[in-house]
Amino acid sequence: MRTVISRRSVRGGVLSAAVAGSLLLGATGCGGDGGEDGVPDDYKVVAGTQLCGGDAMSADASKALEVITGSSRFEASAAEYTVEHAAAALVEAYPASTVTKDVCRVFTPRGTPDFELRITWNLADGAPTDSSAPDFTELKMGELAVAAADKAYVFFACRNARFSPSSASAAHIVIGVERWGMPTEPEGDVEALKDAYATVAHSVSLAMAKELRCEKNGGLPERPVLDPA
């Protein structure tokens, strides 16, 4: 594809250009004007399965979020940050490739240690071809899945009539899950963290594939595949 220019890239240029645009995006938690204590009027704390519209996180993904963040409760996602909204934006953007865009973000509740997880989508211009960065483990999901101790990405091809009447044409989609704003290397069981990030990325990818009605769910299994490819 393109040359790796950043360790944050996974497959050459698929993510390097995306990261460059992502810094302009703001947080996507709850809104509202808030009261005297600064807490928004619509502030809620929810379980992991209720995040990102309620269709993105499986029970396994919710448990994985606890492994990643240390919390089983999270700030509720704003109403517009859902897989449904992300899928609609993706269809509108096709066939052009895109920079990284948010599906939603995950925040631990106020009064607890800060943790922000960014869940994203982007349209690539083709299937991944370059070698993965050394800190990633490759997994057999979709076209490719890769996981590290602080991020994971799933690449899959979506074929359906919304993109092209020809079954030979496909939208190449990348779903990412990444810890945001982390200044140091992650601590803890690296393999457990890799599995957790891969589980969350798989769950959101499968939800996106189903929302888009991709043929054979974009080649994604119903459960995450965590054994190395």
XYZ file of N, CA and C in Angstrom:
687
model
N 0.849 -1.186 0.000
C 0.000 0.000 0.000
C 0.888 1.240 0.000
N 1.151 1.833 1.191
C 2.041 2.988 1.251
C 3.100 2.749 2.310
N 4.039 3.621 2.432
C 5.165 3.418 3.329
C 4.768 3.713 4.768
N 5.264 2.901 5.700
C 5.026 3.154 7.116
C 5.784 4.406 7.519
N 5.079 5.390 8.083
C 5.744 6.625 8.492
C 5.581 6.888 9.980
N 4.887 6.027 10.695
C 4.664 6.229 12.115
C 4.454 4.894 12.779
N 4.941 4.728 14.041
C 4.697 3.484 14.747
C 3.224 3.336 15.098
N 2.455 4.424 14.973
C 1.023 4.329 15.204
C 0.322 3.732 14.001
N 1.013 3.666 12.859
C 0.442 3.017 11.696
C 0.495 1.515 11.872
N -0.451 0.831 11.264
C -0.480 -0.622 11.326
C -0.098 -1.185 9.983
N -0.838 -0.832 8.968
C -0.557 -1.307 7.622
C -0.231 -0.116 6.740
N 1.025 0.246 6.676
C 1.451 1.319 5.794
C 0.619 2.561 5.994
N 0.042 3.050 4.888
C -0.657 4.323 4.927
C -2.093 4.244 5.335
N -2.640 3.063 5.586
C -4.059 2.970 5.919
C -4.379 3.814 7.128
N -3.465 3.792 8.132
C -3.752 4.511 9.355
C -2.901 5.751 9.547
N -1.779 5.871 8.845
C -0.915 7.020 9.067
C -1.610 8.319 8.697
N -2.288 8.342 7.563
C -3.018 9.553 7.168
C -4.196 9.781 8.093
N -4.794 8.706 8.555
C -5.950 8.826 9.439
C -5.570 9.486 10.750
N -4.437 9.089 11.317
C -4.003 9.656 12.588
C -3.750 11.141 12.459
N -3.221 11.561 11.316
C -2.923 12.977 11.119
C -4.173 13.825 11.238
N -5.311 13.306 10.749
C -6.541 14.073 10.816
C -7.270 13.932 12.123
N -6.930 12.919 12.903
C -7.722 12.613 14.081
C -7.533 13.613 15.208
N -6.406 14.316 15.227
C -6.148 15.233 16.320
C -7.108 16.405 16.341
N -7.809 16.624 15.246
C -8.738 17.750 15.181
C -10.083 17.419 15.800
N -10.306 16.153 16.116
C -11.610 15.739 16.596
C -11.701 15.888 18.096
N -12.859 16.260 18.579
C -13.059 16.446 20.006
C -13.602 15.215 20.676
N -13.764 15.298 21.983
C -14.320 14.189 22.752
C -15.781 14.006 22.408
N -16.278 12.785 22.626
C -17.634 12.478 22.201
C -18.443 11.849 23.314
N -18.297 12.347 24.524
C -19.085 11.835 25.633
C -20.399 12.571 25.724
N -20.927 12.676 26.947
C -22.235 13.306 27.134
C -22.152 14.798 26.865
N -23.289 15.389 26.515
C -23.374 16.821 26.285
C -24.173 17.486 27.381
N -24.795 18.622 27.054
C -25.608 19.327 28.041
C -24.852 20.505 28.616
N -25.599 21.517 29.100
C -24.986 22.726 29.619
C -24.386 22.524 30.999
N -24.989 21.645 31.801
C -24.456 21.360 33.122
C -24.928 22.347 34.162
N -24.761 21.938 35.422
C -25.145 22.779 36.536
C -23.934 23.439 37.154
N -24.084 23.892 38.418
C -23.014 24.601 39.088
C -21.811 23.712 39.339
N -22.028 22.384 39.452
C -20.919 21.475 39.704
C -20.176 21.097 38.424
N -20.609 21.614 37.268
C -19.949 21.335 36.012
C -20.344 20.037 35.366
N -21.235 19.278 35.990
C -21.681 18.008 35.430
C -22.815 18.277 34.446
N -22.724 17.790 33.200
C -23.808 18.019 32.237
C -25.144 17.500 32.757
N -26.227 18.171 32.365
C -27.555 17.793 32.836
C -27.934 16.375 32.429
N -27.414 15.922 31.282
C -27.767 14.590 30.787
C -26.699 13.547 31.098
N -25.845 13.854 32.057
C -24.752 12.942 32.385
C -25.287 11.634 32.952
N -24.794 10.516 32.387
C -25.194 9.192 32.853
C -23.977 8.284 32.895
N -24.041 7.292 33.754
C -23.023 6.248 33.828
C -23.703 4.934 33.474
N -23.103 4.179 32.552
C -23.758 2.987 32.018
C -22.785 1.813 31.970
N -23.343 0.636 31.718
C -22.530 -0.556 31.505
C -21.912 -0.518 30.111
N -20.877 -1.318 29.899
C -20.197 -1.336 28.620
C -21.090 -1.709 27.459
N -22.056 -2.581 27.684
C -22.944 -3.025 26.606
C -23.870 -1.919 26.123
N -23.945 -0.810 26.854
C -24.814 0.294 26.456
C -24.076 1.395 25.710
N -22.785 1.235 25.513
C -21.999 2.273 24.853
C -22.204 2.279 23.345
N -21.939 3.427 22.745
C -21.882 3.556 21.282
C -23.178 3.104 20.610
N -24.294 3.424 21.225
C -25.598 3.114 20.646
C -26.212 1.826 21.120
N -25.486 1.032 21.884
C -26.053 -0.183 22.444
C -25.944 -1.410 21.572
N -25.446 -1.258 20.324
C -25.277 -2.408 19.432
C -23.814 -2.747 19.201
N -22.920 -1.901 19.649
C -21.508 -2.056 19.314
C -20.787 -3.051 20.218
N -21.162 -3.095 21.492
C -20.404 -3.868 22.470
C -21.152 -5.129 22.884
N -20.580 -6.267 22.566
C -21.098 -7.543 23.036
C -20.783 -7.688 24.524
N -21.325 -8.726 25.134
C -21.003 -8.995 26.544
C -19.512 -9.254 26.702
N -18.919 -9.974 25.736
C -17.474 -10.227 25.787
C -16.684 -8.928 25.651
N -17.143 -8.043 24.779
C -16.459 -6.763 24.605
C -16.570 -5.905 25.854
N -17.716 -5.978 26.527
C -17.888 -5.220 27.764
C -16.905 -5.704 28.825
N -16.730 -7.017 28.919
C -15.735 -7.565 29.858
C -14.324 -7.144 29.445
N -14.076 -7.100 28.140
C -12.766 -6.676 27.651
C -12.486 -5.215 28.010
N -13.514 -4.386 27.970
C -13.345 -2.985 28.361
C -12.901 -2.877 29.816
N -13.407 -3.777 30.653
C -12.994 -3.754 32.057
C -11.527 -4.145 32.192
N -11.072 -5.106 31.374
C -9.656 -5.477 31.378
C -8.802 -4.281 30.966
N -9.258 -3.548 29.965
C -8.492 -2.422 29.434
C -8.481 -1.237 30.394
N -9.641 -0.893 30.929
C -9.788 0.350 31.702
C -9.772 0.151 33.200
N -10.046 -1.070 33.661
C -10.179 -1.309 35.090
C -11.531 -0.922 35.642
N -12.472 -0.565 34.774
C -13.800 -0.133 35.198
C -14.872 -0.915 34.453
N -15.980 -1.185 35.147
C -17.122 -1.836 34.505
C -18.234 -0.842 34.179
N -18.025 0.432 34.517
C -19.008 1.482 34.260
C -18.327 2.612 33.510
N -19.113 3.295 32.656
C -18.538 4.289 31.763
C -19.514 5.443 31.567
N -18.967 6.589 31.124
C -19.838 7.698 30.754
C -20.656 7.299 29.530
N -21.932 7.608 29.548
C -22.791 7.277 28.412
C -22.342 8.028 27.160
N -22.447 7.354 26.026
C -22.099 7.986 24.751
C -23.167 9.005 24.372
N -22.746 10.100 23.741
C -23.704 11.059 23.215
C -24.564 10.390 22.147
N -25.767 10.893 21.967
C -26.765 10.218 21.126
C -26.295 10.017 19.690
N -25.485 10.933 19.174
C -25.087 10.836 17.764
C -23.896 9.910 17.540
N -23.273 9.429 18.601
C -22.084 8.590 18.442
C -22.458 7.123 18.565
N -22.894 6.573 17.436
C -23.378 5.207 17.362
C -22.839 4.538 16.102
N -22.908 3.220 16.079
C -22.555 2.480 14.877
C -23.481 2.867 13.729
N -24.754 3.085 14.026
C -25.714 3.463 12.988
C -25.301 4.764 12.305
N -24.939 5.775 13.088
C -24.515 7.042 12.504
C -23.203 6.891 11.738
N -22.279 6.113 12.286
C -21.000 5.908 11.602
C -21.198 5.190 10.273
N -22.084 4.204 10.249
C -22.347 3.471 9.007
C -22.945 4.391 7.949
N -23.855 5.265 8.357
C -24.447 6.207 7.405
C -23.392 7.146 6.829
N -22.472 7.616 7.683
C -21.406 8.491 7.205
C -20.463 7.752 6.270
N -20.221 6.484 6.559
C -19.348 5.672 5.714
C -19.948 5.503 4.323
N -21.234 5.192 4.265
C -21.902 5.022 2.976
C -21.847 6.320 2.174
N -22.039 7.435 2.853
C -22.009 8.730 2.168
C -20.615 9.036 1.623
N -19.574 8.621 2.357
C -18.197 8.907 1.943
C -17.722 8.010 0.809
N -18.244 6.786 0.708
C -17.799 5.838 -0.316
C -18.044 6.415 -1.718
N -17.120 6.249 -2.689
C -15.972 5.338 -2.706
C -14.638 5.973 -2.320
N -14.627 7.218 -1.892
C -13.356 7.863 -1.555
C -12.781 7.262 -0.279
N -11.464 7.186 -0.194
C -10.841 6.816 1.072
C -10.972 8.001 2.018
N -10.885 7.748 3.311
C -11.126 8.799 4.297
C -10.014 8.840 5.334
N -9.966 9.940 6.077
C -9.170 9.978 7.297
C -9.968 9.265 8.383
N -9.344 9.046 9.519
C -10.008 8.368 10.617
C -11.124 9.223 11.197
N -12.280 8.598 11.421
C -13.431 9.289 11.987
C -13.947 8.486 13.181
N -14.541 9.176 14.132
C -15.001 8.502 15.340
C -16.294 7.727 15.130
N -16.325 6.514 15.666
C -17.595 5.847 15.950
C -18.090 6.392 17.283
N -17.241 6.308 18.283
C -17.521 6.910 19.590
C -16.246 6.877 20.408
N -16.303 7.414 21.614
C -15.196 7.313 22.549
C -15.727 6.773 23.869
N -14.852 6.127 24.603
C -15.219 5.520 25.881
C -14.447 6.239 26.974
N -15.178 6.721 27.978
C -14.578 7.442 29.099
C -14.964 6.756 30.403
N -14.013 6.650 31.323
C -14.352 6.205 32.664
C -15.113 7.326 33.374
N -15.943 6.984 34.391
C -16.789 8.005 35.026
C -15.993 9.076 35.757
N -16.631 10.199 35.963
C -16.051 11.272 36.767
C -15.743 10.744 38.162
N -14.642 11.219 38.726
C -14.275 10.792 40.062
C -13.472 9.510 40.098
N -13.190 8.929 38.928
C -12.360 7.736 38.835
C -11.125 8.068 37.998
N -10.094 7.209 38.015
C -8.910 7.494 37.182
C -9.288 7.707 35.722
N -8.739 8.748 35.120
C -9.073 9.093 33.734
C -8.614 8.001 32.773
N -9.478 7.682 31.845
C -9.136 6.728 30.793
C -10.020 7.053 29.601
N -9.397 7.214 28.440
C -10.147 7.496 27.211
C -9.764 6.487 26.142
N -10.772 5.885 25.558
C -10.576 4.911 24.493
C -11.272 5.443 23.251
N -10.551 5.500 22.148
C -11.110 6.023 20.911
C -11.444 4.871 19.962
N -12.690 4.826 19.502
C -13.152 3.798 18.572
C -13.475 4.482 17.255
N -12.854 4.011 16.176
C -12.875 4.756 14.921
C -13.213 3.883 13.721
N -13.501 4.565 12.613
C -13.642 3.901 11.322
C -12.943 4.731 10.267
N -12.505 4.066 9.214
C -12.107 4.785 8.010
C -12.194 3.859 6.812
N -12.319 4.461 5.649
C -12.349 3.736 4.384
C -10.952 3.737 3.793
N -10.419 2.555 3.534
C -9.108 2.421 2.902
C -9.294 2.283 1.396
N -8.210 2.438 0.653
C -8.312 2.345 -0.804
C -8.076 0.924 -1.310
N -7.914 -0.015 -0.401
C -7.744 -1.408 -0.804
C -7.460 -2.272 0.397
N -7.280 -3.561 0.154
C -6.953 -4.493 1.219
C -5.544 -4.224 1.742
N -5.259 -4.530 3.018
C -3.921 -4.313 3.563
C -2.901 -5.224 2.893
N -1.715 -4.688 2.614
C -0.673 -5.455 1.920
C 0.678 -5.381 2.605
N 0.948 -4.329 3.361
C 2.266 -4.161 3.964
C 2.440 -5.035 5.208
N 3.659 -5.163 5.665
C 3.943 -5.917 6.885
C 3.485 -5.129 8.108
N 2.988 -5.846 9.107
C 2.542 -5.197 10.339
C 3.728 -4.719 11.158
N 3.513 -3.657 11.943
C 4.545 -3.178 12.859
C 4.867 -4.276 13.874
N 6.098 -4.321 14.396
C 6.524 -5.447 15.232
C 5.755 -5.610 16.540
N 5.125 -4.543 17.041
C 4.397 -4.680 18.308
C 2.989 -5.221 18.118
N 2.599 -5.526 16.892
C 1.269 -6.070 16.624
C 1.312 -7.579 16.415
N 0.275 -8.238 16.923
C 0.038 -9.653 16.641
C -1.075 -9.735 15.599
N -0.834 -10.500 14.535
C -1.838 -10.646 13.485
C -2.828 -11.751 13.849
N -4.098 -11.512 13.551
C -5.183 -12.442 13.854
C -6.001 -12.689 12.590
N -6.630 -13.826 12.526
C -7.418 -14.182 11.340
C -8.873 -13.744 11.518
N -9.137 -12.504 11.178
C -10.500 -11.971 11.176
C -10.620 -11.012 10.012
N -11.664 -11.159 9.189
C -11.845 -10.290 8.047
C -10.674 -10.408 7.086
N -10.250 -9.266 6.509
C -9.060 -9.274 5.662
C -7.806 -9.407 6.523
N -7.863 -8.831 7.715
C -6.746 -8.888 8.658
C -7.215 -8.248 9.957
N -6.667 -8.719 11.060
C -6.820 -8.025 12.333
C -5.464 -8.007 13.003
N -5.153 -6.920 13.690
C -3.889 -6.807 14.409
C -4.169 -6.224 15.782
N -3.404 -6.688 16.777
C -3.625 -6.226 18.149
C -2.296 -5.978 18.839
N -2.246 -4.895 19.604
C -1.117 -4.580 20.468
C -1.667 -4.343 21.872
N -0.797 -3.969 22.795
C -1.211 -3.818 24.192
C -1.982 -2.539 24.454
N -2.096 -1.654 23.449
C -2.845 -0.417 23.648
C -3.720 -0.047 22.458
N -3.872 -0.993 21.513
C -4.686 -0.698 20.338
C -4.939 -1.974 19.551
N -5.960 -1.942 18.718
C -6.230 -3.054 17.793
C -6.999 -2.500 16.606
N -6.838 -3.165 15.456
C -7.523 -2.758 14.234
C -8.024 -3.995 13.509
N -9.209 -3.876 12.942
C -9.786 -4.938 12.113
C -10.039 -4.358 10.734
N -9.537 -5.047 9.709
C -9.728 -4.663 8.309
C -10.705 -5.667 7.696
N -11.768 -5.181 7.070
C -12.676 -6.114 6.405
C -13.260 -5.477 5.146
N -13.655 -6.336 4.212
C -14.232 -5.888 2.946
C -15.736 -6.071 2.995
N -16.455 -5.022 2.666
C -17.920 -5.067 2.697
C -18.449 -5.002 1.272
N -19.157 -6.037 0.883
C -19.804 -6.078 -0.428
C -21.306 -6.067 -0.223
N -21.963 -5.121 -0.853
C -23.422 -5.111 -0.932
C -23.851 -4.052 -1.932
N -25.138 -4.021 -2.225
C -25.652 -3.137 -3.271
C -25.560 -1.667 -2.885
N -25.375 -1.355 -1.598
C -25.251 0.036 -1.183
C -23.948 0.644 -1.704
N -22.960 -0.200 -1.947
C -21.674 0.276 -2.443
C -21.533 0.073 -3.940
N -21.947 -1.098 -4.437
C -21.815 -1.381 -5.867
C -22.709 -2.553 -6.229
N -23.371 -2.497 -7.380
C -24.162 -3.646 -7.823
C -23.304 -4.846 -8.200
N -22.006 -4.629 -8.369
C -21.095 -5.716 -8.725
C -20.511 -6.339 -7.469
N -20.605 -7.653 -7.359
C -20.055 -8.339 -6.191
C -18.537 -8.288 -6.173
N -17.939 -7.900 -7.307
C -16.483 -7.809 -7.367
C -15.966 -6.551 -6.664
N -16.848 -5.572 -6.452
C -16.445 -4.333 -5.807
C -16.753 -4.407 -4.315
N -15.913 -3.769 -3.537
C -16.120 -3.801 -2.092
C -15.599 -2.518 -1.470
N -16.185 -2.161 -0.341
C -15.649 -1.092 0.487
C -14.681 -1.730 1.472
N -13.477 -1.172 1.571
C -12.469 -1.705 2.487
C -12.478 -0.843 3.752
N -12.908 -1.444 4.840
C -13.201 -0.713 6.073
C -12.202 -1.089 7.157
N -11.775 -0.092 7.914
C -10.881 -0.311 9.045
C -11.567 0.200 10.310
N -11.701 -0.669 11.296
C -12.216 -0.280 12.601
C -11.061 -0.319 13.588
N -10.868 0.762 14.313
C -9.770 0.851 15.272
C -10.255 1.080 16.683
N -9.521 0.550 17.640
C -9.753 0.801 19.062
C -8.395 1.138 19.657
N -8.270 2.318 20.232
C -6.950 2.779 20.677
C -7.064 3.591 21.955
N -6.170 3.310 22.887
C -6.100 4.166 24.069
C -5.589 5.530 23.648
N -6.235 6.555 24.130
C -5.955 7.902 23.656
C -5.238 8.705 24.733
N -4.244 9.470 24.329
C -3.569 10.369 25.246
C -2.715 9.676 26.279
N -2.232 8.455 25.990
C -1.427 7.719 26.958
C 0.047 8.079 26.774
N 0.695 8.663 27.790
C 2.074 9.123 27.615
C 3.119 8.027 27.790
N 2.776 6.892 28.405
C 3.753 5.847 28.681
C 3.273 4.526 28.107
N 4.171 3.554 28.110
C 3.814 2.227 27.643
C 2.783 1.602 28.575
N 1.869 0.791 28.039
C 0.831 0.181 28.887
C 1.431 -0.772 29.897
N 0.799 -0.859 31.072
C 1.241 -1.753 32.127
C 0.232 -2.888 32.267
N 0.720 -4.054 32.702
C -0.168 -5.190 32.903
C 0.215 -6.340 31.996
N -0.661 -7.319 31.938
C -0.461 -8.515 31.124
C -0.646 -8.149 29.651
N 0.443 -8.108 28.919
C 0.399 -7.660 27.522
C -0.515 -8.543 26.686
N -0.444 -9.845 26.851
C -1.266 -10.738 26.050
C -2.743 -10.568 26.382
N -3.061 -10.383 27.660
C -4.455 -10.158 28.049
C -4.970 -8.852 27.468
N -4.117 -7.831 27.443
C -4.518 -6.551 26.860
C -4.718 -6.674 25.355
N -3.827 -7.392 24.685
C -3.998 -7.609 23.247
C -5.330 -8.297 22.960
N -5.641 -9.337 23.733
C -6.905 -10.050 23.541
C -8.091 -9.130 23.778
N -7.979 -8.274 24.797
C -9.079 -7.375 25.127
C -9.311 -6.352 24.018
N -8.239 -5.728 23.532
C -8.390 -4.756 22.451
C -8.940 -5.428 21.192
N -8.454 -6.632 20.890
C -8.955 -7.350 19.715
C -10.430 -7.684 19.862
N -10.855 -8.028 21.074
C -12.263 -8.375 21.311
C -13.166 -7.168 21.090
N -12.748 -6.010 21.577
C -13.544 -4.798 21.376
C -13.574 -4.422 19.897
N -12.429 -4.475 19.229
C -12.374 -4.125 17.809
C -13.233 -5.074 16.979
N -13.209 -6.357 17.307
C -14.049 -7.321 16.597
C -15.523 -7.013 16.808
N -15.915 -6.715 18.034
C -17.324 -6.465 18.333
C -17.856 -5.272 17.549
N -17.096 -4.186 17.528
C -17.531 -2.996 16.796
C -17.528 -3.271 15.297
N -16.539 -4.002 14.812
C -16.468 -4.330 13.381
C -17.668 -5.172 12.959
N -18.006 -6.170 13.757
C -19.143 -7.029 13.426
C -20.442 -6.229 13.455
N -20.569 -5.338 14.429
C -21.760 -4.487 14.491
C -21.848 -3.589 13.258
N -20.706 -3.054 12.814
C -20.688 -2.215 11.617
C -21.050 -3.039 10.385
N -20.470 -4.242 10.264
C -20.761 -5.096 9.118
C -22.248 -5.441 9.050
N -22.846 -5.714 10.194
C -24.272 -6.041 10.226
C -25.124 -4.818 9.910
N -24.716 -3.661 10.419
C -25.456 -2.429 10.130
C -25.403 -2.109 8.644
N -24.260 -2.367 8.003
C -24.106 -2.115 6.576
C -24.673 -3.243 5.712
N -25.053 -4.338 6.358
C -25.563 -5.525 5.654
C -24.531 -6.064 4.667
N -23.302 -6.151 5.139
C -22.227 -6.684 4.304
C -22.465 -8.172 4.029
N -22.137 -8.589 2.834
C -22.228 -9.996 2.481
C -21.363 -10.825 3.433
N -21.976 -11.848 4.026
C -21.294 -12.750 4.974
C -20.601 -11.966 6.095
N -21.240 -10.862 6.505
C -20.703 -10.029 7.589
C -19.234 -9.646 7.377
N -18.878 -9.431 6.110
C -17.512 -9.003 5.809
C -16.462 -10.056 6.133
N -16.877 -11.300 6.235
C -15.923 -12.363 6.567
C -15.560 -12.411 8.038
N -16.322 -11.711 8.864
C -16.022 -11.669 10.298
C -16.753 -12.794 11.028
N -16.089 -13.489 11.928
C -16.746 -14.540 12.713
C -17.649 -13.937 13.775
N -18.560 -14.735 14.312
C -19.458 -14.253 15.359
C -18.727 -14.011 16.664
N -17.654 -14.744 16.902
C -16.833 -14.554 18.109
C -15.419 -14.160 17.685
N -14.720 -13.382 18.489
C -13.371 -12.955 18.095
C -12.403 -14.137 18.027
N -11.494 -14.086 17.071
C -10.424 -15.054 16.941
C -9.175 -14.443 17.538
N -8.701 -15.018 18.636
C -7.597 -14.406 19.374
C -6.270 -15.151 19.229
N -6.304 -16.325 18.596
C -5.054 -17.039 18.350
C -4.289 -16.361 17.223
N -2.970 -16.217 17.366
C -2.180 -15.572 16.306
C -2.330 -16.276 14.968
N -2.332 -15.504 13.904
C -2.461 -16.066 12.561
C -1.229 -16.886 12.199
